[in-house]
mmCIF file of C-alpha atoms in Angstrom:
data_model
loop_
_atom_site.group_PDB
_atom_site.id
_atom_site.type_symbol
_atom_site.label_atom_id
_atom_site.label_comp_id
_atom_site.label_asym_id
_atom_site.label_seq_id
_atom_site.Cartn_x
_atom_site.Cartn_y
_atom_site.Cartn_z
ATOM 1 C CA MET A 1 -9.010 -2.767 -37.664
ATOM 2 C CA ASN A 2 -12.513 -3.852 -36.689
ATOM 3 C CA ASP A 3 -14.957 -4.983 -39.367
ATOM 4 C CA PHE A 4 -17.892 -3.117 -37.767
ATOM 5 C CA SER A 5 -18.455 -0.984 -34.696
ATOM 6 C CA THR A 6 -21.336 -3.282 -33.680
ATOM 7 C CA VAL A 7 -22.447 -6.801 -34.604
ATOM 8 C CA ILE A 8 -26.063 -7.684 -33.791
ATOM 9 C CA ILE A 9 -26.722 -11.419 -33.582
ATOM 10 C CA GLY A 10 -30.373 -12.200 -34.294
ATOM 11 C CA GLY A 11 -32.861 -10.702 -36.736
ATOM 12 C CA GLY A 12 -36.034 -10.894 -34.683
ATOM 13 C CA ILE A 13 -38.000 -7.831 -33.592
ATOM 14 C CA SER A 14 -35.551 -6.762 -30.868
ATOM 15 C CA GLY A 15 -32.462 -7.139 -33.097
ATOM 16 C CA LEU A 16 -34.121 -5.307 -35.969
ATOM 17 C CA THR A 17 -35.269 -2.475 -33.693
ATOM 18 C CA CYS A 18 -31.739 -2.102 -32.315
ATOM 19 C CA ALA A 19 -30.404 -2.024 -35.882
ATOM 20 C CA LYS A 20 -32.983 0.602 -36.853
ATOM 21 C CA TYR A 21 -31.825 2.964 -34.102
ATOM 22 C CA LEU A 22 -28.140 2.470 -34.912
ATOM 23 C CA ASN A 23 -28.893 3.027 -38.576
ATOM 24 C CA GLU A 24 -30.650 6.326 -37.813
ATOM 25 C CA LYS A 25 -27.546 7.480 -35.915
ATOM 26 C CA GLY A 26 -25.239 6.540 -38.777
ATOM 27 C CA TYR A 27 -23.388 3.805 -36.890
ATOM 28 C CA SER A 28 -21.444 1.050 -38.621
ATOM 29 C CA PHE A 29 -23.014 -2.324 -37.810
ATOM 30 C CA MET A 30 -23.879 -5.727 -39.215
ATOM 31 C CA LEU A 31 -26.964 -7.741 -38.305
ATOM 32 C CA LEU A 32 -26.554 -11.510 -38.572
ATOM 33 C CA GLU A 33 -29.608 -13.746 -38.919
ATOM 34 C CA GLY A 34 -29.099 -17.494 -38.845
ATOM 35 C CA SER A 35 -32.196 -18.398 -40.878
ATOM 36 C CA ASP A 36 -33.320 -17.390 -44.356
ATOM 37 C CA GLU A 37 -35.851 -14.806 -43.126
ATOM 38 C CA LEU A 38 -36.081 -12.023 -40.581
ATOM 39 C CA GLY A 39 -38.694 -11.727 -37.842
ATOM 40 C CA GLY A 40 -37.934 -14.456 -35.331
ATOM 41 C CA ARG A 41 -41.278 -15.519 -33.883
ATOM 42 C CA VAL A 42 -43.104 -12.898 -35.966
ATOM 43 C CA ARG A 43 -43.288 -14.749 -39.266
ATOM 44 C CA THR A 44 -45.947 -15.511 -41.876
ATOM 45 C CA ASP A 45 -45.920 -18.599 -44.089
ATOM 46 C CA LYS A 46 -47.825 -19.176 -47.322
ATOM 47 C CA VAL A 47 -49.600 -22.529 -47.413
ATOM 48 C CA GLU A 48 -51.915 -23.446 -50.300
ATOM 49 C CA GLY A 49 -52.449 -19.756 -51.012
ATOM 50 C CA PHE A 50 -53.328 -18.877 -47.385
ATOM 51 C CA LYS A 51 -51.243 -16.637 -45.137
ATOM 52 C CA LEU A 52 -50.493 -18.336 -41.819
ATOM 53 C CA ASP A 53 -48.910 -16.406 -38.978
ATOM 54 C CA ARG A 54 -46.717 -18.648 -36.850
ATOM 55 C CA GLY A 55 -49.119 -18.796 -33.967
ATOM 56 C CA PHE A 56 -52.070 -16.467 -33.488
ATOM 57 C CA GLN A 57 -50.718 -12.936 -33.109
ATOM 58 C CA VAL A 58 -52.075 -9.398 -33.213
ATOM 59 C CA LEU A 59 -50.608 -5.902 -33.071
ATOM 60 C CA LEU A 60 -51.981 -3.604 -30.365
ATOM 61 C CA THR A 61 -51.864 -0.176 -31.959
ATOM 62 C CA ASN A 62 -51.585 1.649 -28.635
ATOM 63 C CA TYR A 63 -48.258 -0.031 -27.850
ATOM 64 C CA PRO A 64 -45.933 2.936 -27.202
ATOM 65 C CA GLU A 65 -42.909 1.293 -28.847
ATOM 66 C CA ALA A 66 -44.889 0.206 -31.894
ATOM 67 C CA ARG A 67 -46.070 3.788 -32.392
ATOM 68 C CA LYS A 68 -42.420 4.942 -32.333
ATOM 69 C CA THR A 69 -41.094 2.196 -34.568
ATOM 70 C CA LEU A 70 -43.761 1.402 -37.176
ATOM 71 C CA ASN A 71 -45.641 3.228 -39.903
ATOM 72 C CA TYR A 72 -49.185 1.946 -39.474
ATOM 73 C CA SER A 73 -50.391 3.395 -42.758
ATOM 74 C CA ASP A 74 -47.776 1.499 -44.762
ATOM 75 C CA LEU A 75 -48.681 -1.725 -42.940
ATOM 76 C CA ARG A 76 -52.251 -1.297 -44.231
ATOM 77 C CA LEU A 77 -53.634 -2.507 -40.929
ATOM 78 C CA LYS A 78 -56.925 -4.349 -40.755
ATOM 79 C CA TYR A 79 -58.771 -3.983 -37.472
ATOM 80 C CA PHE A 80 -60.661 -6.308 -35.176
ATOM 81 C CA GLU A 81 -63.936 -5.118 -33.722
ATOM 82 C CA SER A 82 -63.283 -4.052 -30.155
ATOM 83 C CA GLY A 83 -64.603 -6.781 -27.908
ATOM 84 C CA SER A 84 -65.023 -10.542 -27.962
ATOM 85 C CA LEU A 85 -67.496 -13.371 -28.480
ATOM 86 C CA ILE A 86 -67.843 -15.708 -25.520
ATOM 87 C CA LYS A 87 -69.122 -19.250 -26.031
ATOM 88 C CA ALA A 88 -72.324 -19.945 -24.143
ATOM 89 C CA ASP A 89 -74.471 -23.060 -23.876
ATOM 90 C CA LYS A 90 -76.305 -21.866 -26.949
ATOM 91 C CA GLY A 91 -74.496 -19.554 -29.321
ATOM 92 C CA PHE A 92 -72.283 -16.701 -28.141
ATOM 93 C CA MET A 93 -72.422 -13.789 -25.752
ATOM 94 C CA LYS A 94 -70.941 -10.580 -27.127
ATOM 95 C CA MET A 95 -68.874 -8.303 -24.917
ATOM 96 C CA GLU A 96 -68.138 -5.021 -26.640
ATOM 97 C CA ASN A 97 -65.850 -2.163 -25.679
ATOM 98 C CA PRO A 98 -68.151 0.486 -24.150
ATOM 99 C CA PHE A 99 -65.696 3.240 -25.123
ATOM 100 C CA ARG A 100 -65.986 2.523 -28.859
ATOM 101 C CA LYS A 101 -69.696 2.091 -29.542
ATOM 102 C CA LYS A 102 -72.427 4.196 -28.021
ATOM 103 C CA MET A 103 -74.793 1.225 -27.725
ATOM 104 C CA ALA A 104 -72.153 -1.164 -26.428
ATOM 105 C CA TYR A 105 -72.560 -0.138 -22.806
ATOM 106 C CA LEU A 106 -76.268 -0.903 -23.001
ATOM 107 C CA THR A 107 -75.518 -4.224 -24.706
ATOM 108 C CA MET A 108 -73.036 -5.127 -21.969
ATOM 109 C CA ALA A 109 -75.483 -4.173 -19.248
ATOM 110 C CA PHE A 110 -77.987 -6.812 -20.377
ATOM 111 C CA SER A 111 -75.592 -9.535 -21.486
ATOM 112 C CA SER A 112 -74.939 -12.541 -19.275
ATOM 113 C CA VAL A 113 -71.141 -12.229 -19.292
ATOM 114 C CA GLY A 114 -71.172 -10.763 -15.792
ATOM 115 C CA SER A 115 -73.271 -8.604 -13.482
ATOM 116 C CA PHE A 116 -74.224 -4.976 -13.999
ATOM 117 C CA SER A 117 -71.786 -4.131 -11.197
ATOM 118 C CA ASP A 118 -69.032 -5.894 -13.150
ATOM 119 C CA LYS A 119 -69.707 -3.676 -16.163
ATOM 120 C CA LEU A 120 -69.520 -0.538 -14.024
ATOM 121 C CA LYS A 121 -66.184 -1.724 -12.670
ATOM 122 C CA ILE A 122 -64.890 -2.250 -16.232
ATOM 123 C CA ARG A 123 -65.607 1.365 -17.069
ATOM 124 C CA LYS A 124 -64.091 2.720 -13.860
ATOM 125 C CA PHE A 125 -61.026 0.481 -14.169
ATOM 126 C CA ALA A 126 -60.359 1.577 -17.752
ATOM 127 C CA ASN A 127 -60.687 5.237 -16.788
ATOM 128 C CA ASP A 128 -58.273 4.776 -13.896
ATOM 129 C CA LEU A 129 -55.679 3.021 -16.069
ATOM 130 C CA ALA A 130 -55.886 5.730 -18.725
ATOM 131 C CA GLU A 131 -54.317 8.141 -16.238
ATOM 132 C CA ILE A 132 -51.265 5.949 -15.575
ATOM 133 C CA PRO A 133 -48.219 6.447 -17.838
ATOM 134 C CA ASP A 134 -47.260 3.215 -19.610
ATOM 135 C CA GLU A 135 -43.785 3.121 -18.086
ATOM 136 C CA ASP A 136 -45.203 3.329 -14.539
ATOM 137 C CA PHE A 137 -47.120 0.038 -14.608
ATOM 138 C CA PHE A 138 -43.976 -2.009 -14.116
ATOM 139 C CA LYS A 139 -42.897 0.100 -11.137
ATOM 140 C CA MET A 140 -46.076 -0.733 -9.227
ATOM 141 C CA GLN A 141 -46.312 -3.396 -6.552
ATOM 142 C CA ALA A 142 -47.844 -6.465 -8.149
ATOM 143 C CA THR A 143 -49.614 -9.688 -7.299
ATOM 144 C CA ASP A 144 -50.861 -12.410 -9.625
ATOM 145 C CA THR A 145 -53.661 -11.338 -11.956
ATOM 146 C CA LEU A 146 -56.320 -13.654 -10.506
ATOM 147 C CA THR A 147 -55.763 -12.315 -6.982
ATOM 148 C CA PHE A 148 -55.860 -8.768 -8.330
ATOM 149 C CA LEU A 149 -59.198 -9.380 -10.075
ATOM 150 C CA LYS A 150 -60.773 -10.881 -6.959
ATOM 151 C CA ASN A 151 -59.469 -8.072 -4.743
ATOM 152 C CA TYR A 152 -60.845 -5.491 -7.181
ATOM 153 C CA GLY A 153 -64.268 -6.990 -6.669
ATOM 154 C CA TRP A 154 -65.175 -8.605 -9.968
ATOM 155 C CA SER A 155 -67.540 -11.541 -9.641
ATOM 156 C CA ASP A 156 -66.488 -15.141 -10.181
ATOM 157 C CA LYS A 157 -68.841 -15.194 -13.171
ATOM 158 C CA MET A 158 -67.075 -12.257 -14.818
ATOM 159 C CA ILE A 159 -63.656 -13.759 -14.108
ATOM 160 C CA THR A 160 -64.696 -17.135 -15.536
ATOM 161 C CA ASN A 161 -66.586 -15.851 -18.580
ATOM 162 C CA PHE A 162 -64.329 -12.984 -19.628
ATOM 163 C CA PHE A 163 -61.040 -12.454 -17.830
ATOM 164 C CA LYS A 164 -59.822 -16.049 -17.785
ATOM 165 C CA PRO A 165 -60.538 -16.851 -21.455
ATOM 166 C CA PHE A 166 -59.508 -13.442 -22.797
ATOM 167 C CA PHE A 167 -56.369 -12.700 -20.803
ATOM 168 C CA GLY A 168 -55.556 -16.375 -20.445
ATOM 169 C CA GLY A 169 -55.290 -16.283 -24.241
ATOM 170 C CA VAL A 170 -53.057 -13.219 -24.126
ATOM 171 C CA PHE A 171 -50.767 -14.673 -21.445
ATOM 172 C CA LEU A 172 -50.992 -18.259 -22.772
ATOM 173 C CA GLU A 173 -51.824 -19.639 -19.329
ATOM 174 C CA ASN A 174 -55.207 -20.479 -17.848
ATOM 175 C CA GLU A 175 -54.816 -19.727 -14.136
ATOM 176 C CA LEU A 176 -53.898 -16.025 -14.495
ATOM 177 C CA ILE A 177 -50.704 -16.369 -12.473
ATOM 178 C CA THR A 178 -49.159 -13.643 -14.657
ATOM 179 C CA SER A 179 -48.169 -10.400 -12.925
ATOM 180 C CA SER A 180 -50.997 -7.944 -12.311
ATOM 181 C CA SER A 181 -48.737 -5.101 -13.502
ATOM 182 C CA PHE A 182 -48.547 -6.692 -16.952
ATOM 183 C CA PHE A 183 -52.300 -7.328 -16.861
ATOM 184 C CA GLN A 184 -53.017 -3.659 -16.171
ATOM 185 C CA PHE A 185 -50.604 -2.515 -18.879
ATOM 186 C CA THR A 186 -52.173 -4.889 -21.402
ATOM 187 C CA PHE A 187 -55.744 -4.016 -20.407
ATOM 188 C CA LYS A 188 -54.981 -0.366 -21.096
ATOM 189 C CA GLN A 189 -53.572 -1.179 -24.529
ATOM 190 C CA PHE A 190 -56.734 -3.034 -25.547
ATOM 191 C CA PHE A 191 -59.074 -0.311 -24.342
ATOM 192 C CA ARG A 192 -57.070 2.682 -25.572
ATOM 193 C CA GLY A 193 -56.164 1.308 -28.990
ATOM 194 C CA ASP A 194 -57.071 -1.324 -31.526
ATOM 195 C CA ALA A 195 -56.101 -4.921 -32.157
ATOM 196 C CA ALA A 196 -55.016 -5.287 -35.769
ATOM 197 C CA ILE A 197 -53.150 -7.408 -38.281
ATOM 198 C CA PRO A 198 -51.277 -6.113 -41.334
ATOM 199 C CA LEU A 199 -52.960 -6.735 -44.680
ATOM 200 C CA GLU A 200 -50.250 -9.189 -45.738
ATOM 201 C CA GLY A 201 -49.673 -10.892 -42.376
ATOM 202 C CA MET A 202 -47.557 -10.261 -39.291
ATOM 203 C CA GLN A 203 -44.365 -10.779 -41.317
ATOM 204 C CA ALA A 204 -44.988 -7.268 -42.662
ATOM 205 C CA ILE A 205 -43.852 -5.856 -39.294
ATOM 206 C CA PRO A 206 -40.222 -7.104 -39.344
ATOM 207 C CA ASP A 207 -40.130 -6.542 -43.100
ATOM 208 C CA GLN A 208 -41.036 -2.874 -42.619
ATOM 209 C CA ILE A 209 -38.340 -2.358 -39.988
ATOM 210 C CA ALA A 210 -35.771 -4.070 -42.227
ATOM 211 C CA GLU A 211 -36.710 -1.816 -45.152
ATOM 212 C CA LYS A 212 -35.338 1.145 -43.180
ATOM 213 C CA ILE A 213 -31.920 -0.542 -43.040
ATOM 214 C CA SER A 214 -29.521 -0.939 -45.958
ATOM 215 C CA SER A 215 -29.492 -4.535 -47.227
ATOM 216 C CA THR A 216 -25.680 -4.402 -47.042
ATOM 217 C CA LYS A 217 -26.012 -4.248 -43.232
ATOM 218 C CA ILE A 218 -28.063 -7.452 -42.946
ATOM 219 C CA ARG A 219 -26.836 -10.984 -43.584
ATOM 220 C CA ARG A 220 -29.251 -13.917 -43.655
ATOM 221 C CA ASN A 221 -28.187 -17.556 -43.286
ATOM 222 C CA ALA A 222 -25.251 -16.344 -41.174
ATOM 223 C CA ARG A 223 -25.113 -18.820 -38.316
ATOM 224 C CA VAL A 224 -22.991 -17.814 -35.342
ATOM 225 C CA LYS A 225 -21.366 -20.622 -33.362
ATOM 226 C CA GLY A 226 -19.727 -18.546 -30.647
ATOM 227 C CA ILE A 227 -18.346 -15.243 -29.403
ATOM 228 C CA GLU A 228 -15.175 -14.349 -27.524
ATOM 229 C CA ASN A 229 -14.156 -10.871 -26.419
ATOM 230 C CA ASN A 230 -14.653 -8.721 -29.523
ATOM 231 C CA GLN A 231 -14.868 -11.557 -32.017
ATOM 232 C CA VAL A 232 -17.855 -13.320 -33.551
ATOM 233 C CA PHE A 233 -17.244 -16.813 -34.949
ATOM 234 C CA LEU A 234 -19.478 -17.969 -37.789
ATOM 235 C CA GLU A 235 -20.086 -21.470 -39.034
ATOM 236 C CA GLY A 236 -17.798 -22.000 -41.986
ATOM 237 C CA GLY A 237 -14.819 -20.408 -40.279
ATOM 238 C CA GLU A 238 -15.409 -16.671 -40.840
ATOM 239 C CA ILE A 239 -14.485 -14.386 -37.934
ATOM 240 C CA LEU A 240 -15.836 -10.858 -37.480
ATOM 241 C CA THR A 241 -14.053 -8.374 -35.223
ATOM 242 C CA THR A 242 -16.129 -5.615 -33.670
ATOM 243 C CA ASP A 243 -16.203 -2.994 -30.910
ATOM 244 C CA ARG A 244 -19.521 -4.247 -29.496
ATOM 245 C CA ILE A 245 -21.699 -7.341 -29.686
ATOM 246 C CA VAL A 246 -25.484 -7.349 -29.220
ATOM 247 C CA LEU A 247 -27.136 -10.693 -28.475
ATOM 248 C CA ALA A 248 -30.672 -10.500 -29.851
ATOM 249 C CA THR A 249 -31.347 -14.222 -30.131
ATOM 250 C CA ASP A 250 -33.789 -16.500 -28.333
ATOM 251 C CA PRO A 251 -33.006 -16.993 -24.620
ATOM 252 C CA HIS A 252 -31.401 -20.425 -25.012
ATOM 253 C CA THR A 253 -28.977 -19.251 -27.694
ATOM 254 C CA THR A 254 -28.011 -16.170 -25.711
ATOM 255 C CA ASP A 255 -27.413 -18.361 -22.649
ATOM 256 C CA MET A 256 -25.186 -20.618 -24.742
ATOM 257 C CA PHE A 257 -23.102 -17.678 -25.961
ATOM 258 C CA LEU A 258 -22.757 -16.421 -22.380
ATOM 259 C CA GLY A 259 -22.020 -19.835 -20.909
ATOM 260 C CA GLU A 260 -25.043 -19.563 -18.619
ATOM 261 C CA THR A 261 -27.825 -21.976 -17.717
ATOM 262 C CA ALA A 262 -30.664 -19.711 -16.630
ATOM 263 C CA LYS A 263 -33.856 -21.452 -15.512
ATOM 264 C CA ARG A 264 -37.026 -20.198 -17.162
ATOM 265 C CA ILE A 265 -40.613 -21.399 -17.224
ATOM 266 C CA TYR A 266 -42.358 -21.031 -20.563
ATOM 267 C CA ASN A 267 -46.017 -20.779 -21.510
ATOM 268 C CA THR A 268 -46.933 -23.011 -24.431
ATOM 269 C CA THR A 269 -49.357 -22.536 -27.316
ATOM 270 C CA THR A 270 -50.493 -24.544 -30.299
ATOM 271 C CA CYS A 271 -52.179 -22.930 -33.299
ATOM 272 C CA THR A 272 -54.115 -25.082 -35.765
ATOM 273 C CA TYR A 273 -55.234 -23.652 -39.110
ATOM 274 C CA PHE A 274 -58.136 -24.812 -41.274
ATOM 275 C CA SER A 275 -59.625 -23.645 -44.550
ATOM 276 C CA ALA A 276 -63.391 -23.467 -44.966
ATOM 277 C CA GLU A 277 -65.899 -22.452 -47.610
ATOM 278 C CA SER A 278 -67.279 -19.729 -45.355
ATOM 279 C CA SER A 279 -66.621 -18.091 -42.004
ATOM 280 C CA PRO A 280 -68.172 -19.843 -38.991
ATOM 281 C CA LEU A 281 -68.283 -16.457 -37.231
ATOM 282 C CA LYS A 282 -70.282 -14.989 -40.142
ATOM 283 C CA GLY A 283 -67.938 -12.065 -40.658
ATOM 284 C CA GLN A 284 -67.889 -10.866 -37.048
ATOM 285 C CA LYS A 285 -64.402 -9.446 -36.615
ATOM 286 C CA MET A 286 -63.878 -10.717 -33.091
ATOM 287 C CA ILE A 287 -62.122 -13.556 -31.315
ATOM 288 C CA ALA A 288 -64.423 -16.278 -30.008
ATOM 289 C CA LEU A 289 -63.412 -17.353 -26.498
ATOM 290 C CA ASN A 290 -64.102 -20.595 -24.691
ATOM 291 C CA PRO A 291 -64.674 -20.194 -20.922
ATOM 292 C CA ASN A 292 -64.268 -23.984 -20.575
ATOM 293 C CA ARG A 293 -60.480 -24.106 -20.361
ATOM 294 C CA ARG A 294 -60.499 -27.908 -20.047
ATOM 295 C CA GLY A 295 -61.258 -28.230 -23.754
ATOM 296 C CA VAL A 296 -58.635 -28.171 -26.498
ATOM 297 C CA VAL A 297 -60.296 -25.171 -28.141
ATOM 298 C CA HIS A 298 -59.365 -22.055 -26.196
ATOM 299 C CA ASN A 299 -60.116 -19.463 -28.828
ATOM 300 C CA VAL A 300 -61.203 -19.287 -32.452
ATOM 301 C CA CYS A 301 -60.452 -16.516 -34.919
ATOM 302 C CA VAL A 302 -61.098 -16.120 -38.628
ATOM 303 C CA PRO A 303 -58.177 -13.947 -39.828
ATOM 304 C CA SER A 304 -59.644 -13.737 -43.333
ATOM 305 C CA ASP A 305 -62.660 -11.915 -41.861
ATOM 306 C CA ILE A 306 -60.277 -9.218 -40.650
ATOM 307 C CA SER A 307 -57.949 -9.206 -43.692
ATOM 308 C CA PRO A 308 -59.286 -11.023 -46.787
ATOM 309 C CA GLU A 309 -55.678 -11.363 -47.995
ATOM 310 C CA TYR A 310 -55.224 -14.124 -45.406
ATOM 311 C CA GLY A 311 -57.751 -16.266 -47.290
ATOM 312 C CA ASN A 312 -57.544 -17.794 -50.742
ATOM 313 C CA ALA A 313 -59.997 -17.779 -53.653
ATOM 314 C CA GLY A 314 -62.877 -16.693 -51.446
ATOM 315 C CA LYS A 315 -62.247 -19.382 -48.829
ATOM 316 C CA SER A 316 -61.941 -18.554 -45.143
ATOM 317 C CA LEU A 317 -58.904 -19.122 -42.931
ATOM 318 C CA ILE A 318 -59.710 -20.351 -39.425
ATOM 319 C CA SER A 319 -57.259 -20.216 -36.525
ATOM 320 C CA VAL A 320 -57.793 -22.355 -33.415
ATOM 321 C CA SER A 321 -55.547 -21.816 -30.384
ATOM 322 C CA THR A 322 -54.813 -24.339 -27.643
ATOM 323 C CA GLN A 323 -52.685 -23.702 -24.568
ATOM 324 C CA GLY A 324 -50.487 -25.883 -22.422
ATOM 325 C CA LEU A 325 -49.992 -28.986 -24.566
ATOM 326 C CA ASP A 326 -46.649 -30.665 -23.833
ATOM 327 C CA LYS A 327 -46.611 -32.682 -27.026
ATOM 328 C CA VAL A 328 -48.795 -32.668 -30.106
ATOM 329 C CA ASP A 329 -50.108 -35.473 -32.278
ATOM 330 C CA GLU A 330 -51.458 -33.330 -35.109
ATOM 331 C CA GLN A 331 -53.982 -35.860 -36.349
ATOM 332 C CA LYS A 332 -55.451 -36.536 -32.909
ATOM 333 C CA LEU A 333 -55.523 -32.819 -32.037
ATOM 334 C CA THR A 334 -57.231 -31.958 -35.327
ATOM 335 C CA SER A 335 -59.893 -34.604 -34.675
ATOM 336 C CA ARG A 336 -60.498 -33.357 -31.131
ATOM 337 C CA ILE A 337 -60.786 -29.755 -32.328
ATOM 338 C CA LYS A 338 -63.364 -30.717 -34.951
ATOM 339 C CA ARG A 339 -65.397 -32.718 -32.432
ATOM 340 C CA GLU A 340 -65.497 -29.787 -30.030
ATOM 341 C CA LEU A 341 -66.285 -27.233 -32.704
ATOM 342 C CA PHE A 342 -69.107 -29.386 -34.064
ATOM 343 C CA ASP A 343 -70.957 -28.322 -30.913
ATOM 344 C CA TRP A 344 -70.146 -24.695 -31.720
ATOM 345 C CA PHE A 345 -70.828 -24.502 -35.435
ATOM 346 C CA GLY A 346 -72.533 -27.723 -36.532
ATOM 347 C CA ALA A 347 -71.849 -29.989 -39.501
ATOM 348 C CA GLN A 348 -69.894 -27.398 -41.516
ATOM 349 C CA VAL A 349 -66.890 -28.288 -39.365
ATOM 350 C CA ASN A 350 -66.755 -31.776 -40.928
ATOM 351 C CA VAL A 351 -65.586 -30.417 -44.276
ATOM 352 C CA TRP A 352 -62.955 -28.012 -42.959
ATOM 353 C CA LYS A 353 -59.528 -28.819 -44.353
ATOM 354 C CA HIS A 354 -56.548 -28.920 -41.993
ATOM 355 C CA LEU A 355 -53.741 -26.703 -43.331
ATOM 356 C CA LYS A 356 -51.015 -26.672 -40.703
ATOM 357 C CA THR A 357 -50.347 -26.920 -36.970
ATOM 358 C CA TYR A 358 -47.778 -24.766 -35.189
ATOM 359 C CA HIS A 359 -46.727 -26.121 -31.809
ATOM 360 C CA ILE A 360 -44.678 -23.510 -29.938
ATOM 361 C CA PRO A 361 -43.517 -25.024 -26.631
ATOM 362 C CA GLU A 362 -41.502 -21.947 -25.620
ATOM 363 C CA SER A 363 -43.814 -19.227 -26.819
ATOM 364 C CA LEU A 364 -43.565 -16.800 -23.883
ATOM 365 C CA VAL A 365 -41.404 -16.715 -20.781
ATOM 366 C CA GLN A 366 -43.708 -16.811 -17.786
ATOM 367 C CA TYR A 367 -43.934 -13.379 -16.198
ATOM 368 C CA ARG A 368 -44.749 -13.479 -12.482
ATOM 369 C CA ALA A 369 -45.280 -10.685 -9.976
ATOM 370 C CA GLU A 370 -42.108 -8.884 -8.944
ATOM 371 C CA THR A 371 -40.150 -10.323 -11.877
ATOM 372 C CA PRO A 372 -37.314 -7.810 -12.323
ATOM 373 C CA LYS A 373 -36.267 -6.406 -15.657
ATOM 374 C CA GLN A 374 -32.904 -7.943 -16.420
ATOM 375 C CA SER A 375 -29.773 -6.043 -17.372
ATOM 376 C CA LEU A 376 -29.356 -5.245 -21.053
ATOM 377 C CA LYS A 377 -25.737 -4.095 -20.753
ATOM 378 C CA LEU A 378 -23.442 -6.917 -19.636
ATOM 379 C CA SER A 379 -20.113 -5.129 -20.183
ATOM 380 C CA ASP A 380 -18.717 -2.226 -22.173
ATOM 381 C CA ASN A 381 -18.693 -4.322 -25.325
ATOM 382 C CA LEU A 382 -21.545 -6.805 -24.731
ATOM 383 C CA TYR A 383 -25.312 -6.207 -24.728
ATOM 384 C CA ARG A 384 -28.482 -8.256 -25.047
ATOM 385 C CA CYS A 385 -32.103 -7.530 -25.907
ATOM 386 C CA GLY A 386 -35.384 -9.404 -26.194
ATOM 387 C CA ASP A 387 -38.796 -9.410 -24.555
ATOM 388 C CA TYR A 388 -37.774 -12.202 -22.158
ATOM 389 C CA LEU A 389 -35.559 -9.649 -20.402
ATOM 390 C CA ALA A 390 -38.543 -7.392 -19.613
ATOM 391 C CA TYR A 391 -42.110 -8.675 -20.121
ATOM 392 C CA PRO A 392 -43.509 -10.966 -22.848
ATOM 393 C CA SER A 393 -44.779 -8.833 -25.716
ATOM 394 C CA LEU A 394 -43.967 -7.288 -29.059
ATOM 395 C CA ASN A 395 -43.736 -3.963 -27.239
ATOM 396 C CA ALA A 396 -41.002 -5.213 -24.907
ATOM 397 C CA ALA A 397 -39.028 -6.703 -27.810
ATOM 398 C CA MET A 398 -39.017 -3.294 -29.473
ATOM 399 C CA GLN A 399 -38.353 -1.479 -26.208
ATOM 400 C CA THR A 400 -35.277 -3.517 -25.269
ATOM 401 C CA GLY A 401 -33.930 -3.253 -28.814
ATOM 402 C CA ARG A 402 -34.359 0.515 -28.780
ATOM 403 C CA GLU A 403 -32.790 0.853 -25.339
ATOM 404 C CA VAL A 404 -29.689 -1.081 -26.385
ATOM 405 C CA GLY A 405 -29.446 0.989 -29.566
ATOM 406 C CA GLU A 406 -29.633 4.183 -27.529
ATOM 407 C CA MET A 407 -27.018 2.951 -25.040
ATOM 408 C CA ILE A 408 -24.584 2.329 -27.873
ATOM 409 C CA ALA A 409 -25.394 5.585 -29.647
ATOM 410 C CA GLU A 410 -24.787 7.582 -26.471
ATOM 411 C CA MET A 411 -21.286 6.194 -25.908
#
């Protein structure tokens, strides 16, 4: 007799979403998570009273899978202003979403981010994308994003000042080699919805999904060392027998279980957190972007301006993101960041306190044009899910988890 009809290995977003769908259908399953907490890459740590997400992350509220899976009201979302601050020689240029504020289009027209023609193209482009169903973007013929932008007719100034720093930060790569289909999908999400963080940090997202599942169906600190046929072998000698196995782990671990050695290229990010007496962005709820991608500061955000719960005792939490570092010497990186940001914000930077650095060398699998979605069903009793099998995003993690759950439920 089998212990469970399904064993899900991995308690990140895709594994939890799969478990949620099986739970709603009344299926017998067990989710095994090797660490002490759920969420995978979507985790929040508490350091000296501050809430630190493991790498700068946001929730795009227009994500179709997030709308299906999450209860936004219960997450108590806190919203960014729609737009961005772009570092200039002196101060910042502000680029606002012309669909959200009546005066924003006028502001954009006279800003120096790009030309007036560029702003007209932004409006037309957003209107065109609004008519495309989300699922159709990944069926379209694609090129790299930079080629797409140039072919569309945006100026080099607009590409340098806005598209490269903004979407380079989203894709975690500076040359915009990411597929134009993913760019168009993501652009639509930003313009049609909001960027937000939960009141208590990004960890609230996996926690909310897990709350919909009986605690008896989730085991933490359950490290799996291998699988064979319908058996799951845990460290310590325990063996679980099941009808189906779902691999919802990171790509390397799934490859190990399958005996494969798939070659993947990853985009890398490093997130450095500081505490400060006050916000250097003076309460503006936007991300500050650096068009100079040769620096170590690629973007700056003050999460406590968006959700005060991220801060501590009235102090501000500052997040600085850097892309592409192979290795990190925290002390040297911290010093370089402060030297660069002295030019942005002045002497206040000298008294910022370093809290923690997260170096994530395999943050996102690089997603190039014509990258195919990989198979989720490997055999009648073996499945896998995760955003690396589709496109790199929280939405794809949820989507692949849901699709595997539905495949199993329909059997």
